[in-house]
mmCIF file of C-alpha atoms and ligand atoms in Angstrom:
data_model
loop_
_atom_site.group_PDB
_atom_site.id
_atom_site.type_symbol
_atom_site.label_atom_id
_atom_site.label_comp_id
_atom_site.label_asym_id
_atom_site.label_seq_id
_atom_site.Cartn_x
_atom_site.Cartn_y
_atom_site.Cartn_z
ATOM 1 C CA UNK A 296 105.057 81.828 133.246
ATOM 2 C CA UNK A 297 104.516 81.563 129.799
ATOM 3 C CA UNK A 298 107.407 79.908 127.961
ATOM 4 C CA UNK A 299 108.640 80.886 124.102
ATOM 5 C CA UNK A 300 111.531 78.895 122.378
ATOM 6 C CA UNK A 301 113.314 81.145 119.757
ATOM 7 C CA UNK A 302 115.190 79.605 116.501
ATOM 8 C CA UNK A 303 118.117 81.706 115.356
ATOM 9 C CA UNK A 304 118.553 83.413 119.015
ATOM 10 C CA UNK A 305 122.305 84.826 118.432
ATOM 11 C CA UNK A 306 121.478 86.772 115.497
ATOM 12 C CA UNK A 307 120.773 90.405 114.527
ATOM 13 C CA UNK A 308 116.947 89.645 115.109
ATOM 14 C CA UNK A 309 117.102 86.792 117.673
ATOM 15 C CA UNK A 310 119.108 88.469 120.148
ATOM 16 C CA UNK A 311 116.759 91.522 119.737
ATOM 17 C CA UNK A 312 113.827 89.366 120.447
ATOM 18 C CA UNK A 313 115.010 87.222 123.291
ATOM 19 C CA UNK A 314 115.602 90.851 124.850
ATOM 20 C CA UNK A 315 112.076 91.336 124.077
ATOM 21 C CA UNK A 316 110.686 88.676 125.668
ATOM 22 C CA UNK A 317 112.506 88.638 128.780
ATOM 23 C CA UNK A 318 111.717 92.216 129.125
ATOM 24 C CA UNK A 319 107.643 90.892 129.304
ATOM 25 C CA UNK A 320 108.745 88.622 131.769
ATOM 26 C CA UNK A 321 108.631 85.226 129.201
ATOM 27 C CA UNK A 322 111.197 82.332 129.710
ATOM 28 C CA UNK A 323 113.286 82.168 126.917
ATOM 29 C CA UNK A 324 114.817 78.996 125.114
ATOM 30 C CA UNK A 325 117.426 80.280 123.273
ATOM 31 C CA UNK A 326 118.432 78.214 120.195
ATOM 32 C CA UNK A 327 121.828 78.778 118.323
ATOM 33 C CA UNK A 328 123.876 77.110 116.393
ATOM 34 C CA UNK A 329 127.453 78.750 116.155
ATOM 35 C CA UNK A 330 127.381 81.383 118.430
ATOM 36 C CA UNK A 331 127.708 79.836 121.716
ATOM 37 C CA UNK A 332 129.609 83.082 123.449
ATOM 38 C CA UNK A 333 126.793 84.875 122.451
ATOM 39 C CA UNK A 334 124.183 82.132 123.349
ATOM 40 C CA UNK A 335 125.585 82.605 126.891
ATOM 41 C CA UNK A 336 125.624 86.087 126.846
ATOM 42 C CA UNK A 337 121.743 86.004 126.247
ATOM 43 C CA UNK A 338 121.571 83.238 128.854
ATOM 44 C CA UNK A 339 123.086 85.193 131.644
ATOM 45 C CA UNK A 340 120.627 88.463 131.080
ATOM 46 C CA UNK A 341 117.874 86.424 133.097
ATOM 47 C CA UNK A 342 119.456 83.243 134.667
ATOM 48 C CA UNK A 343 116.932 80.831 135.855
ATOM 49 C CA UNK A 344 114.219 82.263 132.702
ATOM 50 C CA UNK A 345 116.250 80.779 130.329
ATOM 51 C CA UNK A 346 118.187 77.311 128.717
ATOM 52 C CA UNK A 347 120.047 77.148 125.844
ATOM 53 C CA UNK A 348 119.492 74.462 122.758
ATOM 54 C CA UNK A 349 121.808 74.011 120.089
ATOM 55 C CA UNK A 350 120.818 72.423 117.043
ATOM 56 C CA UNK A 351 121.456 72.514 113.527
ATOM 57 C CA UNK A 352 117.660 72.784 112.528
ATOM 58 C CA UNK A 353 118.006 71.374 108.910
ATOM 59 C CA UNK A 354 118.629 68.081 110.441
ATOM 60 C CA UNK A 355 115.461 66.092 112.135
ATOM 61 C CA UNK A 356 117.424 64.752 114.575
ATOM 62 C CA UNK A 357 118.401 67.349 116.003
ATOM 63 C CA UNK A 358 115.374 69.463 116.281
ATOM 64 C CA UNK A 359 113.657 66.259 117.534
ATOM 65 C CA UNK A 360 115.885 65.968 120.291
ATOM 66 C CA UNK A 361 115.897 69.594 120.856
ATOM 67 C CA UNK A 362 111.956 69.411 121.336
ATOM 68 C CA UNK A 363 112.100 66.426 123.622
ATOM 69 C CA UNK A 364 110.731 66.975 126.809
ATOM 70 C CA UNK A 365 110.751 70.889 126.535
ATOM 71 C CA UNK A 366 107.212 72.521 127.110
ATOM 72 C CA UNK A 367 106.819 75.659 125.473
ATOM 73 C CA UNK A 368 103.394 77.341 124.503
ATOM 74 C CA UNK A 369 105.404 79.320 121.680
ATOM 75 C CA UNK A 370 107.676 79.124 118.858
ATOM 76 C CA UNK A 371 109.317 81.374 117.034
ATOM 77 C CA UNK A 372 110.738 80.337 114.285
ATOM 78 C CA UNK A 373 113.601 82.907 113.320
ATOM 79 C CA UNK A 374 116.269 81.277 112.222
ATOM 80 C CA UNK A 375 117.374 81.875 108.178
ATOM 81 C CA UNK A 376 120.008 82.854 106.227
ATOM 82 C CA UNK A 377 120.078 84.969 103.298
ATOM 83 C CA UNK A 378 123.110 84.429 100.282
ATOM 84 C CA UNK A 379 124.120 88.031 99.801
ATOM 85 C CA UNK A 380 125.836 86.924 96.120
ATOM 86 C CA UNK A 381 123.439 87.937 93.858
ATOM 87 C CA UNK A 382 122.861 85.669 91.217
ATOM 88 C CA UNK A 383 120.331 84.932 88.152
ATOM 89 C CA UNK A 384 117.977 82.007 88.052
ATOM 90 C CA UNK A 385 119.736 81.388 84.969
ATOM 91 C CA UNK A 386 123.018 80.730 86.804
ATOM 92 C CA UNK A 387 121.258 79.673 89.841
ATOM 93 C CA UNK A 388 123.194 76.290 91.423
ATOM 94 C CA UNK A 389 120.687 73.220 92.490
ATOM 95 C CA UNK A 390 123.133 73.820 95.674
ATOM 96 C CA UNK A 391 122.799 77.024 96.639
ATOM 97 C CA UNK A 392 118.718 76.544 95.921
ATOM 98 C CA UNK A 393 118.784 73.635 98.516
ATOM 99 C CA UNK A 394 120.905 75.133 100.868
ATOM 100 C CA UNK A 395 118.670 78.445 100.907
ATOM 101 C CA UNK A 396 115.500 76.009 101.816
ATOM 102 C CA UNK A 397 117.087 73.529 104.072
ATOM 103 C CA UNK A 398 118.089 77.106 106.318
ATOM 104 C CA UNK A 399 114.980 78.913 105.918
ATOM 105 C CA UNK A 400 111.832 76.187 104.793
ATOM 106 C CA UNK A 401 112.432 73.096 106.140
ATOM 107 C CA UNK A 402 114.419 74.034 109.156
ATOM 108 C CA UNK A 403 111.058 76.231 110.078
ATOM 109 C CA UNK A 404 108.656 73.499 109.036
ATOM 110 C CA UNK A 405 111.130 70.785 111.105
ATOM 111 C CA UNK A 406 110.565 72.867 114.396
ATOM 112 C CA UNK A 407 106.729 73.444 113.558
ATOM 113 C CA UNK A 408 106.705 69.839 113.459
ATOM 114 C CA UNK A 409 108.020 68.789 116.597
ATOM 115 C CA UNK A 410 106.703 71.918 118.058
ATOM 116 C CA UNK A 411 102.906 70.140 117.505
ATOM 117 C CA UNK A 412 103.921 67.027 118.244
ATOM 118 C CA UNK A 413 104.349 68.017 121.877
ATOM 119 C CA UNK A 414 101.475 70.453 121.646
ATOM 120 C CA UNK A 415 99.197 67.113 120.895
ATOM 121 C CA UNK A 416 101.428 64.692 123.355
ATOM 122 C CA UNK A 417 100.393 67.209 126.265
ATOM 123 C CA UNK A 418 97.030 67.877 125.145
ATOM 124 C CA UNK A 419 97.614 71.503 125.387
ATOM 125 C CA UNK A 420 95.031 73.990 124.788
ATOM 126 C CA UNK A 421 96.638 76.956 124.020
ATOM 127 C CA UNK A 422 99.448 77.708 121.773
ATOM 128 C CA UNK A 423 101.137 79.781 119.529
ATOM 129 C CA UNK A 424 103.492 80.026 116.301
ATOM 130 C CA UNK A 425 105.219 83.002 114.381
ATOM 131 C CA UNK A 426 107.379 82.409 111.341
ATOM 132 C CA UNK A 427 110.089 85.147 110.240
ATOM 133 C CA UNK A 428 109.159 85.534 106.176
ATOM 134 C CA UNK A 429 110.249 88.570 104.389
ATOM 135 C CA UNK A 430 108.785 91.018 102.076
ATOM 136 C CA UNK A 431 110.958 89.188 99.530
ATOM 137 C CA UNK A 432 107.979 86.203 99.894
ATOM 138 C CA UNK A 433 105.575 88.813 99.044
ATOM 139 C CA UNK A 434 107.438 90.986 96.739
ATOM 140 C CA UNK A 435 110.126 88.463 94.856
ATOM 141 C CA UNK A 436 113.866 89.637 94.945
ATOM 142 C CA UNK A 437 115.300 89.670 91.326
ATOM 143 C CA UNK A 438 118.561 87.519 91.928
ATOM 144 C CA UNK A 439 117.813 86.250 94.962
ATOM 145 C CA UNK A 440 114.687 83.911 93.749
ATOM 146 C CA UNK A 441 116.358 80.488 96.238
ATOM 147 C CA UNK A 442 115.431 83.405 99.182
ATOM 148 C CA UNK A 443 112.168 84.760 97.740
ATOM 149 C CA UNK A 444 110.786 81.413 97.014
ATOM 150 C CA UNK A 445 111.767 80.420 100.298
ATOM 151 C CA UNK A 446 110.448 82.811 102.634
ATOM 152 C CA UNK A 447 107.220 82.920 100.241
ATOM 153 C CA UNK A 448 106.814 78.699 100.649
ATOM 154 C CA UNK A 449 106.623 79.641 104.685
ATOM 155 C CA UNK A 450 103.014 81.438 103.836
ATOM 156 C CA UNK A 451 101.871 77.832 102.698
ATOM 157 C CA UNK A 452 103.331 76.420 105.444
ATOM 158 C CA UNK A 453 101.322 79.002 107.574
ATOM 159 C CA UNK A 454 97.886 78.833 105.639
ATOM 160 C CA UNK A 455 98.161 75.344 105.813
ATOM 161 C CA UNK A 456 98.874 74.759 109.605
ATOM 162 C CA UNK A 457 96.074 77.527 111.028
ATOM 163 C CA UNK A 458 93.788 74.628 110.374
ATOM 164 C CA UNK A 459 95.633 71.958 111.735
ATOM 165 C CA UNK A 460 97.322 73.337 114.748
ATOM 166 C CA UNK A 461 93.407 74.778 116.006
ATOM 167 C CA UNK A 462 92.245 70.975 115.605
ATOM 168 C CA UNK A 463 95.181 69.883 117.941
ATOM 169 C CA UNK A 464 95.081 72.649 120.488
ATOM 170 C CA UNK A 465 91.709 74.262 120.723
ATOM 171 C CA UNK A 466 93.481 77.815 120.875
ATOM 172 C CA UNK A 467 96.508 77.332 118.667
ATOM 173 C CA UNK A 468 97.335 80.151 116.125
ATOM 174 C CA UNK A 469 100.235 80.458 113.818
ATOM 175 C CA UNK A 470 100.906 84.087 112.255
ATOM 176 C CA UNK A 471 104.307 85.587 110.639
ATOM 177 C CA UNK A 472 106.051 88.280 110.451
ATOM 178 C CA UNK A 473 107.641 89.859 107.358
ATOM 179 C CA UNK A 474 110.457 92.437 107.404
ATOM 180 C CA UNK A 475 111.772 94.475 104.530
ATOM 181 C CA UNK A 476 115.504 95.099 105.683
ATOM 182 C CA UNK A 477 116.598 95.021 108.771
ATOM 183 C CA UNK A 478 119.307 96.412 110.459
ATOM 184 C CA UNK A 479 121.310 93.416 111.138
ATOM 185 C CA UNK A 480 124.628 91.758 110.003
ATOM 186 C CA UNK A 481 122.322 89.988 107.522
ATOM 187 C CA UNK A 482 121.887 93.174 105.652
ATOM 188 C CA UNK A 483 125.601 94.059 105.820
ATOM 189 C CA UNK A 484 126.027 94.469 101.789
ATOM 190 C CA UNK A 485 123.147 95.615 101.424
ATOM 191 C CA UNK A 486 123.926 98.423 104.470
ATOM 192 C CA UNK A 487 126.810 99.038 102.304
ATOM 193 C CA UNK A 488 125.805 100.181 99.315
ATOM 194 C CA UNK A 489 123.716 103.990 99.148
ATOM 195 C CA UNK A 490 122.128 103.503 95.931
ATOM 196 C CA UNK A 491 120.121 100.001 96.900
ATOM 197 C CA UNK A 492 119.414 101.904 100.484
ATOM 198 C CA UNK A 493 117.374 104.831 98.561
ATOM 199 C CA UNK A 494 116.218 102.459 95.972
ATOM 200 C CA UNK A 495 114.793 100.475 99.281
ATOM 201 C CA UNK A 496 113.405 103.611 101.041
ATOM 202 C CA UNK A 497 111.503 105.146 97.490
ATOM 203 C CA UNK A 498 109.124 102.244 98.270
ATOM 204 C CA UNK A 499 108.296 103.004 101.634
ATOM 205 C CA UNK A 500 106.239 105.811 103.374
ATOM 206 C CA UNK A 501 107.885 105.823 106.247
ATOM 207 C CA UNK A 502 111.353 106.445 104.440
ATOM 208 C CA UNK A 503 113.324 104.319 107.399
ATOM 209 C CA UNK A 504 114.807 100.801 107.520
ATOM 210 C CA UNK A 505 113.298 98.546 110.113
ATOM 211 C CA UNK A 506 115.092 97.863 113.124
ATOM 212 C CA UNK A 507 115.232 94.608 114.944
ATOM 213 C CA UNK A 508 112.968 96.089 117.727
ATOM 214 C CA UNK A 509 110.249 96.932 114.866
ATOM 215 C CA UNK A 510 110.305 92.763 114.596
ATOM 216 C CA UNK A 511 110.744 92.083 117.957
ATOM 217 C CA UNK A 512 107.565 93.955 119.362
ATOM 218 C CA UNK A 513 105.266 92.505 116.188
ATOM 219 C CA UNK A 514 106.692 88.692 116.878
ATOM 220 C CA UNK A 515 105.997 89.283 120.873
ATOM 221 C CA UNK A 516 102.227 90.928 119.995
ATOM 222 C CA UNK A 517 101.128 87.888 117.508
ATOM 223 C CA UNK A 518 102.945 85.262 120.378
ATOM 224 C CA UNK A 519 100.662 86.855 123.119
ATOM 225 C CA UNK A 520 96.980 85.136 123.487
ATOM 226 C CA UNK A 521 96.250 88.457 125.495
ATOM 227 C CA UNK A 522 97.243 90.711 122.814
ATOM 228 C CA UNK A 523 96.206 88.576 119.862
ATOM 229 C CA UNK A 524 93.948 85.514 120.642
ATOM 230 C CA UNK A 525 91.774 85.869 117.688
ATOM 231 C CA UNK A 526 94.703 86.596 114.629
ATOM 232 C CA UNK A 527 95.498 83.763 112.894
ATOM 233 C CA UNK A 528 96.637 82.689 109.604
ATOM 234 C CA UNK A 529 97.973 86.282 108.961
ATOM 235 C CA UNK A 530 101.193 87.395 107.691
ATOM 236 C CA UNK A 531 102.019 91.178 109.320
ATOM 237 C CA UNK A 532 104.157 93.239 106.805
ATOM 238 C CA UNK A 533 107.092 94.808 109.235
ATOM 239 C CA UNK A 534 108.225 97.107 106.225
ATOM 240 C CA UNK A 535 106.870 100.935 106.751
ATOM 241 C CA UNK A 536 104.127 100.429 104.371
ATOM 242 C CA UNK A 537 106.857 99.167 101.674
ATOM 243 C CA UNK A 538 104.839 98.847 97.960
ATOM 244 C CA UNK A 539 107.349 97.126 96.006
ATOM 245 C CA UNK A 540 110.055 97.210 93.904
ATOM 246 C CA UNK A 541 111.858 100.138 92.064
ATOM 247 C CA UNK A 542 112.704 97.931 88.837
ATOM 248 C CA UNK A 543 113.706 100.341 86.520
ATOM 249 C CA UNK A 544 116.661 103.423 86.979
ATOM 250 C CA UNK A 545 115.455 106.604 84.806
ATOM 251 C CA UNK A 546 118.238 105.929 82.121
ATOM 252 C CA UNK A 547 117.023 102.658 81.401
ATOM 253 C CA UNK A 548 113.246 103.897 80.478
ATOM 254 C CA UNK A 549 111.949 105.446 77.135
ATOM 255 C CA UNK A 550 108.853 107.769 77.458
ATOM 256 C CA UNK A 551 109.117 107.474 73.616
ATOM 257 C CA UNK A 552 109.002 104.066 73.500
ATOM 258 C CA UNK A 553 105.419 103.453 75.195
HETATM 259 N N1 NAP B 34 117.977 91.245 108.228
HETATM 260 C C1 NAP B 34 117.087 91.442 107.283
HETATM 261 O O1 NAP B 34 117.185 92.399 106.481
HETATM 262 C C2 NAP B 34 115.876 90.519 107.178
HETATM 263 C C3 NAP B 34 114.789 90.952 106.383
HETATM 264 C C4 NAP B 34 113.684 90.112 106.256
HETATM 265 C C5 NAP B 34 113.644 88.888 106.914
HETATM 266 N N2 NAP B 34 114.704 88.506 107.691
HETATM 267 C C6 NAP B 34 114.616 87.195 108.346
HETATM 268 O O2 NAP B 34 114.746 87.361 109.755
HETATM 269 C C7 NAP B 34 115.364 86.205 110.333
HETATM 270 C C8 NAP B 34 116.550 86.628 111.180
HETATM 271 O O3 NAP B 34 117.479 87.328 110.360
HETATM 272 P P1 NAP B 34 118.730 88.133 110.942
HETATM 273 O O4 NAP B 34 118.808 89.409 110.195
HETATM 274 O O5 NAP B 34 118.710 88.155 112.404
HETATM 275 O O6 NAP B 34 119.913 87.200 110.400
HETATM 276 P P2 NAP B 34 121.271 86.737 111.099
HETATM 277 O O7 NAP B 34 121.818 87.815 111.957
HETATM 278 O O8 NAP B 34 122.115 86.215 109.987
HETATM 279 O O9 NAP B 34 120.802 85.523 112.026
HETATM 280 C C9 NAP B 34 120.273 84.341 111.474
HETATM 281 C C10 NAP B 34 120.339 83.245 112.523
HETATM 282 O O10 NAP B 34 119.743 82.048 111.977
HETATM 283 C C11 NAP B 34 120.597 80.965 112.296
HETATM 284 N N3 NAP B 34 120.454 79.858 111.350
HETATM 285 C C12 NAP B 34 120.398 79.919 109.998
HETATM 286 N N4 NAP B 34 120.268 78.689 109.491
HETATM 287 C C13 NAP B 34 120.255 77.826 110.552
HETATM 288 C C14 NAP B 34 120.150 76.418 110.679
HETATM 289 N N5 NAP B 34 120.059 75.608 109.605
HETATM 290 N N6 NAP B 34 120.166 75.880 111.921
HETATM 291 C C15 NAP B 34 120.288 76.669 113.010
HETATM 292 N N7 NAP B 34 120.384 78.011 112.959
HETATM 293 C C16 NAP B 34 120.367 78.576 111.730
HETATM 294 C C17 NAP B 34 122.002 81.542 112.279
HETATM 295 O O11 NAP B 34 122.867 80.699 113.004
HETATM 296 P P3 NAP B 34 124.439 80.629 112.642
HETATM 297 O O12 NAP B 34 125.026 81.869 113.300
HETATM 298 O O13 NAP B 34 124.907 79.374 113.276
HETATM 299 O O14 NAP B 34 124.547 80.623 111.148
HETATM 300 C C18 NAP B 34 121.760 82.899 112.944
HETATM 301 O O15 NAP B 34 121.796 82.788 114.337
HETATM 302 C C19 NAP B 34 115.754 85.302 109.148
HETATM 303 O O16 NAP B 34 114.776 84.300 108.977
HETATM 304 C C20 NAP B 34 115.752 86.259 107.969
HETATM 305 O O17 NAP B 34 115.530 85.594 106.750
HETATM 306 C C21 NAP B 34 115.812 89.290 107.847
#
């Protein structure tokens, strides 16, 4: 059976894709961190396919131990946590800017970390990786650069570790995934408010937001080696063929002007 261990399980996304998972018949370690009713609940949808791991994942310790003895061929590396102020780089706190990374960069590179470590203590030959990244990596998010720059460091992280993580498992792959919004209680003020919705949907084709099943089906198809043993090193845009930003409102252009 193969065996995936999920960051950020109790979430809008996580919950969606440990659902996901146990559906294709996958054991499931469920991470969390606050949410232990709902850890449970997750728990209990397949007992005896699943085990439950808190951690917080921006401290080593705790992601080592978390990784200790536990043998899974995937990770998914979910867990993040957008700050729905919206602020300015000009006003931008050294805090906040930290705080964004240690939830979304280094708590992903921390588990991809220990994640290979057991990978090359086992000698396994097959593995897999996908990070959560956003189209705010690929796009930028004016007043919300601590997130953009954050989710846009995890494509290094990714481009960097394809070649590593082949050399210490002869199959390994790392890919990510990249959402524009998603339905989830992370989006809540954005959910909120019409105006940035339509904004949102004028870049996008498909004129829908992505639901946590849209991510949940893409994560499980780059996790599978029989679905996607030769994709590697690539970042799949989970956005409805999203091209941007809108930047400017009509009142705030000049035809003249040009
Ligand atoms: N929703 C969107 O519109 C959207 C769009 C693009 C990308 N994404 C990305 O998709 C992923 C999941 O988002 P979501 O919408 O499901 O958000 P969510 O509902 O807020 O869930 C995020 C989860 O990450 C966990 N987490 C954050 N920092 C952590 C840390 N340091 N240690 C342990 N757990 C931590 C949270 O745990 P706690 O409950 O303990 O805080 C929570 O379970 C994130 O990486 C997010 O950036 C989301």
């Amino acid at each position: 059976m193969r065996r995936v261990l999920i960051t950020g399980a109790t979430g809008g996304i996580g919950r969606t894709l440990v659902e996901e998972f146990l559906d294709r018949g996958w054991f499931v370690g469920i991470q969390w961190r606050g949410d232990e009713a709902e850890a449970r609940r997750l728990a209990a949808l397949a007992p005896g396919r699943t085990s439950l791991h808190r951690a917080d994942l921006s401290l080593e310790t705790e992601v080592a131990a978390m990784f200790n003895g536990a043998a899974f061929h995937t990770l998914v590396a979910n867990a993040g946590k957008y700050e729905s102020r919206s602020c300015g780089i000009h006003e931008l706190s050294l805090e906040q800017w930290d705080r964004t990374f240690q939830n979304n960069t280094r708590s992903a590179f921390l588990c991809l970390k220990h994640f290979l470590k057991v990978q090359q203590q086992c000698g396994s030959s097959e593995c897999s990786v996908v990070l959560l990244g956003s189209t705010a990596g690929e796009f930028g998010e004016a007043l919300h650069a601590d997130y953009s720059a954050s989710k846009a460091a995890l494509k290094g992280l990714m481009l960097s570790a394809k070649n590593e993580i082949a050399r210490i498992c002869r199959s390994g792959r790392i890919n990510m995934v990249s959402p524009s919004w998603t339905l989830t209680p992370m989006a809540r003020e954005f959910l909120s408010n019409p105006a940035a919705i339509g904004r949102s949907l004028q870049t996008k084709p498909l004129r829908r937001l992505v639901r946590p099943e849209d991510v949940a089906k893409a994560a499980v198809f780059l996790a599978d080696p029989a679905l996607s043993g030769h994709i590697t090193g690539h970042n799949l845009m989970v956005s409805g063929g999203m091209e941007g930003r809108v930047l400017w409102s009509p009142e705030e252009l000049d035809a003249s002007s040009v």
